[in-house]
Coordinates of C-alpha atoms and ligand atoms in Angstrom, one line a residue:
X1 CA 143.3 106.0 92.0
X2 CA 140.0 105.4 92.6
X3 CA 137.1 102.8 92.1
X4 CA 134.7 103.9 90.0
X5 CA 131.3 102.1 90.2
X6 CA 127.8 102.5 88.6
X7 CA 125.1 99.8 87.3
X8 CA 121.6 100.7 85.5
X9 CA 118.9 98.2 85.4
X10 CA 118.1 96.6 82.0
X11 CA 114.7 97.4 81.7
X12 CA 114.7 97.9 77.8
X13 CA 114.3 101.9 77.9
X14 CA 116.7 103.8 78.5
X15 CA 116.1 107.1 78.6
X16 CA 118.3 110.7 79.0
X17 CA 118.0 110.8 82.4
X18 CA 119.7 107.4 82.9
X19 CA 122.0 108.9 80.0
X20 CA 123.4 111.9 81.4
X21 CA 122.6 111.3 85.1
X22 CA 124.4 108.1 85.2
X23 CA 126.4 106.6 82.4
X24 CA 128.2 109.9 80.6
X25 CA 129.7 111.0 84.2
X26 CA 130.7 107.5 84.2
X27 CA 132.7 107.4 80.9
X28 CA 134.1 110.9 81.7
X29 CA 135.8 109.4 85.0
X30 CA 136.3 105.8 82.7
X31 CA 139.4 107.7 81.5
X32 CA 141.3 108.9 84.7
X33 CA 143.7 106.2 85.1
X34 CA 140.7 105.0 87.8
X35 CA 140.0 101.1 88.3
X36 CA 135.8 101.1 86.8
X37 CA 132.5 98.5 87.4
X38 CA 130.2 98.9 85.5
X39 CA 127.3 96.4 85.6
X40 CA 124.0 95.6 84.6
X41 CA 121.9 95.3 87.2
X42 CA 119.5 92.1 86.3
X43 CA 118.5 91.1 89.8
X44 CA 117.4 94.2 90.6
X45 CA 115.1 94.5 87.3
X46 CA 113.2 91.3 88.4
X47 CA 111.7 92.9 91.4
X48 CA 109.0 93.3 89.9
X49 CA 107.3 91.0 86.6
X50 CA 109.7 90.9 84.0
X51 CA 109.3 88.5 80.3
X52 CA 112.2 86.0 80.4
X53 CA 112.4 86.9 77.2
X54 CA 112.1 90.1 76.9
X55 CA 114.8 90.9 79.6
X56 CA 117.1 88.2 77.7
X57 CA 117.0 90.9 75.1
X58 CA 117.2 93.9 77.6
X59 CA 120.4 93.1 79.0
X60 CA 122.3 92.5 75.4
X61 CA 120.6 96.1 74.5
X62 CA 122.0 97.5 78.0
X63 CA 125.3 96.0 76.8
X64 CA 125.4 97.6 73.4
X65 CA 123.8 101.0 75.0
X66 CA 127.0 101.1 77.2
X67 CA 129.2 100.6 74.7
X68 CA 128.1 102.8 72.6
X69 CA 128.2 105.4 75.0
X70 CA 131.6 105.2 75.4
X71 CA 132.3 102.6 77.8
X72 CA 135.9 100.5 76.7
X73 CA 135.9 96.7 77.7
X74 CA 139.8 97.2 78.4
X75 CA 139.6 99.7 81.2
X76 CA 135.8 99.2 82.5
X77 CA 134.7 95.4 84.1
X78 CA 131.2 95.3 82.5
X79 CA 129.2 92.7 83.3
X80 CA 125.8 90.9 84.2
X81 CA 125.0 91.3 87.9
X82 CA 123.6 87.7 88.1
X83 CA 127.1 86.5 86.9
X84 CA 128.8 87.3 90.0
X85 CA 126.7 85.3 93.2
X86 CA 128.7 87.3 95.6
X87 CA 126.0 90.1 95.0
X88 CA 123.3 88.5 96.7
X89 CA 125.7 86.3 99.4
X90 CA 126.9 89.2 100.4
X91 CA 123.5 91.1 100.5
X92 CA 122.4 88.1 102.5
X93 CA 124.9 88.8 105.5
X94 CA 124.3 93.1 104.8
X95 CA 120.2 92.2 105.7
X96 CA 121.3 90.7 108.8
X97 CA 122.7 94.3 109.5
X98 CA 119.9 96.0 108.1
X99 CA 117.2 97.9 110.4
X100 CA 113.7 97.7 108.4
X101 CA 113.1 101.6 110.0
X102 CA 115.7 102.3 107.3
X103 CA 114.2 100.7 104.2
X104 CA 110.7 101.9 105.1
X105 CA 112.0 105.0 104.9
X106 CA 113.8 104.9 101.2
X107 CA 111.1 107.5 99.7
X108 CA 112.2 105.7 96.2
X109 CA 110.1 102.0 97.3
X110 CA 107.4 104.6 98.7
X111 CA 107.2 105.8 95.2
X112 CA 107.0 102.6 93.4
X113 CA 104.6 100.9 96.1
X114 CA 102.1 103.8 96.5
X115 CA 98.5 102.6 95.9
X116 CA 99.8 98.7 95.2
X117 CA 99.0 97.0 98.0
X118 CA 100.1 93.0 99.1
X119 CA 101.2 92.7 95.7
X120 CA 104.6 94.2 96.7
X121 CA 107.5 91.7 96.9
X122 CA 110.2 91.1 99.1
X123 CA 112.9 91.6 97.0
X124 CA 111.2 95.4 95.9
X125 CA 111.9 96.1 99.4
X126 CA 115.0 94.8 100.1
X127 CA 116.7 96.2 96.6
X128 CA 118.5 98.8 98.2
X129 CA 120.5 96.0 100.3
X130 CA 121.4 94.7 97.3
X131 CA 122.2 98.1 96.0
X132 CA 124.4 98.0 98.9
X133 CA 126.0 94.8 98.5
X134 CA 127.1 96.0 94.4
X135 CA 128.7 99.0 95.9
X136 CA 131.1 97.4 99.0
X137 CA 131.9 93.9 97.0
X138 CA 134.6 96.0 95.0
X139 CA 136.0 99.1 97.7
X140 CA 134.7 101.2 95.7
X141 CA 135.3 104.9 96.2
X142 CA 132.5 106.9 93.7
X143 CA 129.8 105.8 92.5
X144 CA 128.1 108.3 89.9
X145 CA 124.6 108.3 90.1
X146 CA 121.4 110.5 89.6
X147 CA 119.7 112.3 92.4
X148 CA 117.2 109.5 93.2
X149 CA 119.9 106.9 94.0
X150 CA 121.8 109.5 96.6
X151 CA 119.5 108.1 99.2
X152 CA 120.8 104.6 98.4
X153 CA 124.0 105.0 98.5
X154 CA 123.8 106.8 101.8
X155 CA 122.2 103.8 103.1
X156 CA 125.4 102.2 101.6
X157 CA 127.6 104.5 103.6
X158 CA 125.5 103.6 106.8
X159 CA 125.6 99.6 106.6
X160 CA 129.4 100.1 105.7
X161 CA 129.9 102.2 108.7
X162 CA 128.0 99.4 110.9
X163 CA 129.6 96.5 110.1
X164 CA 132.9 97.7 110.0
X165 CA 132.2 99.2 113.2
X166 CA 130.9 95.6 114.4
X167 CA 133.4 93.4 112.8
X168 CA 136.6 95.9 112.5
X169 CA 137.6 97.6 109.0
X170 CA 136.5 95.6 106.2
X171 CA 134.8 98.4 103.6
X172 CA 135.3 101.4 101.8
X173 CA 132.9 104.2 102.7
X174 CA 131.5 105.3 99.4
X175 CA 130.8 108.7 98.0
X176 CA 127.7 109.2 95.7
X177 CA 129.0 111.4 92.6
X178 CA 126.1 113.8 91.6
X179 CA 126.5 115.9 88.9
X180 CA 125.4 119.5 88.8
X181 CA 123.4 119.8 85.7
X182 CA 121.5 116.5 84.3
X183 CA 121.1 114.4 88.1
X184 CA 117.6 114.8 87.5
X185 CA 116.1 115.5 84.3
X186 CA 112.8 116.4 84.5
X187 CA 109.3 114.4 82.8
X188 CA 108.5 116.3 79.7
X189 CA 104.8 116.5 80.3
X190 CA 105.0 117.0 84.0
X191 CA 108.1 119.0 84.9
X192 CA 107.2 118.5 88.5
X193 CA 108.4 114.6 88.6
X194 CA 111.7 112.9 87.6
X195 CA 112.1 111.7 83.8
X196 CA 110.9 107.8 84.5
X197 CA 110.2 104.8 81.9
X198 CA 107.4 103.6 84.3
X199 CA 105.7 106.8 83.6
X200 CA 102.0 106.1 82.3
X201 CA 102.6 108.1 79.1
X202 CA 105.6 108.0 76.6
X203 CA 105.6 111.6 76.4
X204 CA 106.9 111.7 79.8
X205 CA 110.9 110.8 78.8
X206 CA 113.0 110.4 75.5
X207 CA 114.1 107.7 75.3
X208 CA 117.6 106.9 73.6
X209 CA 115.7 104.7 71.0
X210 CA 113.4 107.6 70.0
X211 CA 113.4 108.6 66.4
X212 CA 113.8 112.1 65.1
X213 CA 109.7 112.1 64.3
X214 CA 108.8 111.2 68.3
X215 CA 111.7 113.2 69.3
X216 CA 109.6 116.4 67.4
X217 CA 105.6 115.1 68.6
X218 CA 107.3 115.2 72.5
X219 CA 109.4 117.7 72.5
X220 CA 106.4 119.9 70.7
X221 CA 104.3 118.7 73.8
X222 CA 106.6 119.3 76.4
X223 CA 105.4 121.7 78.9
X224 CA 106.7 124.9 79.2
X225 CA 104.5 128.1 81.1
X226 CA 102.7 131.4 79.5
X227 CA 105.9 133.4 80.2
X228 CA 106.9 133.0 76.4
X229 CA 110.8 133.9 76.7
X230 CA 114.0 131.3 77.2
X231 CA 115.0 132.4 80.9
X232 CA 116.3 130.0 82.9
X233 CA 115.3 131.1 86.7
X234 CA 113.7 129.0 89.4
X235 CA 110.1 128.2 89.4
X236 CA 109.8 127.9 85.8
X237 CA 110.1 124.0 85.5
X238 CA 109.5 123.2 82.0
X239 CA 111.2 125.9 80.4
X240 CA 114.0 125.3 82.4
X241 CA 114.0 121.8 82.0
X242 CA 114.0 121.9 78.7
X243 CA 117.1 124.6 78.3
X244 CA 119.2 121.5 80.9
X245 CA 118.6 119.2 78.1
X246 CA 119.5 121.8 75.5
X247 CA 122.7 122.1 77.5
X248 CA 123.2 118.6 77.9
X249 CA 122.6 117.0 74.2
X250 CA 124.4 120.9 72.7
X251 CA 127.4 120.9 75.4
X252 CA 126.4 124.6 75.6
X253 CA 125.8 126.6 78.7
X254 CA 122.9 128.6 80.0
X255 CA 124.3 131.6 79.8
X256 CA 124.9 130.7 76.0
X257 CA 121.3 129.3 75.4
X258 CA 120.1 132.3 76.9
X259 CA 121.5 134.8 74.7
X260 CA 120.6 132.8 71.8
X261 CA 117.8 132.9 72.0
X262 CA 117.2 136.2 73.6
X263 CA 113.6 138.2 71.9
X264 CA 112.8 134.7 70.5
X265 CA 109.8 132.0 71.5
X266 CA 109.0 128.7 72.2
X267 CA 108.3 127.7 68.7
X268 CA 111.9 128.5 67.7
X269 CA 113.6 127.1 70.9
X270 CA 111.7 123.9 70.4
X271 CA 112.7 123.4 66.7
X272 CA 116.2 123.4 67.7
X273 CA 116.2 121.9 70.5
X274 CA 114.6 118.8 68.5
X275 CA 117.5 118.9 66.1
X276 CA 119.9 119.5 69.0
X277 CA 118.7 115.9 70.2
X278 CA 118.4 114.3 67.4
X279 CA 122.2 115.5 66.2
X280 CA 122.9 114.0 69.7
X281 CA 120.7 110.8 69.3
X282 CA 121.2 109.6 65.9
X283 CA 124.9 108.6 66.0
X284 CA 124.6 106.9 69.5
X285 CA 121.5 104.8 67.9
X286 CA 123.7 103.6 65.0
X287 CA 126.6 102.9 67.3
X288 CA 123.8 100.5 69.1
X289 CA 122.3 99.1 66.3
X290 CA 126.3 97.9 64.9
X291 CA 127.2 96.5 68.5
X292 CA 123.7 94.9 68.5
X293 CA 124.4 93.2 65.2
X294 CA 127.3 90.8 67.2
X295 CA 125.3 89.3 70.2
X296 CA 128.4 86.8 70.0
X297 CA 130.8 89.6 70.9
X298 CA 128.2 91.1 73.6
X299 CA 127.9 88.3 75.5
X300 CA 132.2 87.6 75.4
X301 CA 132.6 90.9 76.9
X302 CA 129.8 90.5 79.0
X303 CA 131.3 86.8 80.2
X304 CA 135.5 88.2 80.7
X305 CA 134.0 91.2 83.0
X306 CA 132.6 88.9 85.0
X307 CA 135.4 86.5 85.0
X308 CA 137.4 89.2 86.7
X309 CA 134.6 90.6 88.8
X310 CA 134.2 87.0 90.7
X311 CA 137.8 87.1 91.7
X312 CA 137.6 90.3 93.2
X313 CA 134.8 89.6 94.4
X314 CA 135.6 86.0 96.2
X315 CA 138.3 88.1 97.7
X316 CA 136.2 90.3 99.4
X317 CA 133.6 87.5 100.1
X318 CA 136.6 85.8 102.0
X319 CA 137.5 88.4 104.0
X320 CA 133.7 88.8 105.1
X321 CA 133.2 85.4 105.9
X322 CA 136.0 85.8 108.3
X323 CA 135.2 89.0 110.3
X324 CA 131.8 87.7 110.8
X325 CA 133.0 84.3 112.0
X326 CA 131.8 82.0 109.5
X327 CA 134.8 81.1 108.0
X328 CA 136.4 77.7 110.0
X329 CA 140.3 78.0 109.7
Ligands
TYM1 P1 118.2 102.8 87.7 O1 118.1 101.6 86.7 O2 116.4 103.2 88.0 O3 118.4 104.1 86.7 C1 120.0 104.0 86.4 C2 120.4 105.7 86.4 O4 119.9 106.6 86.1 C3 119.6 108.0 87.0 N1 118.6 108.1 86.4 C4 118.2 109.8 86.4 N2 119.3 110.6 86.5 C5 118.5 112.0 85.9 N3 117.3 112.5 85.4 C6 116.2 111.2 86.2 N4 115.1 111.4 85.4 C7 116.5 110.1 85.9 N5 116.8 108.8 86.1 C8 117.2 107.9 86.5 C9 119.5 107.0 88.4 O5 119.7 107.9 89.5 C10 120.6 105.5 88.3 O6 122.2 105.9 88.6 N6 119.5 101.4 92.4 C11 119.6 101.5 90.6 C12 121.0 100.5 89.7 C13 121.2 100.0 90.9 C14 122.9 100.7 91.0 C15 123.8 99.8 91.8 C16 123.6 102.2 91.0 C17 121.8 99.0 91.1 N7 123.4 98.6 91.9 C18 125.2 100.0 92.3 C19 124.9 102.5 91.3 C20 125.6 101.7 92.4 C21 118.3 101.6 90.0 O7 118.0 100.9 89.8 O8 119.0 102.8 88.5

């Protein structure tokens, strides 16, 4: 028995990196008799400007997507981060244990703020501490995430250890769970950087909602190399990335894919990859659409999850308040 927890931002677009890096690994662990937490980190989302109307839609879309991906509300507490105020309360306490230098070293912060000057918010800087609070509040053992979140989970471990050393055993030390293939799906148009929804070009990523024509256009334009073979070797970034995507959507192994395309070129491989992606996406999109039709049901599921999460989180907060000396009786 373990506590499994992950969270994603409601950013409107979820791409296949998000799906294979975090959602699928979470869903696979969900069935092991574990206690499971999956939430929509709306307070992380507002570290960059959001349109309120769009944000509301994005939250519902995120919930519909997790359900469509196999998240079972009977086994998982599915909720909105903002509905459990203990997340921000604990983040404040952890802020007072976190060093500026630790946050300055976060590579994601450096990437997100390059050339942004004075407009960077304190919230964006503090984002990893809110994430540490998300994780530590629920005695989490395992955090399924993509490679890019590993450093943040390690920071959560460091903060938990510091708290426990100073105030006594309070927090479980969490471990990141990072899959071998798919933990870092690379951009289609630039396989030296990770697939990202905030990229300048939409040819960078495959959205879970892309239609057949869009998938075809993006895969046809995806970067390969001059070698022309379907062989996965270090250094062949574009081809290896496409083969990894093939592996993820089809369930076939790298060896099977190499064997199937021996002696064949990119045109045939890409055509087949387009079909595999569409076969994977279409039933998922259908389930997302079905789920989105019933807003009331989505809100009820999120609310029921929040109620349960609040009760667990409040118990932990009582322990924390007592440990740091602000609880009087
Ligand atoms: P977010 O919303 O940016 O991304 C959600 C999840 O998708 C993974 N991911 C990828 N995986 C593989 N290849 C990619 N190209 C790729 N891009 C993104 C991310 O690693 C992540 O697992 N701070 C987090 C959300 C968060 C959280 C938490 C996660 C807040 N609190 C507590 C775990 C536990 C974030 O912004 O992820």
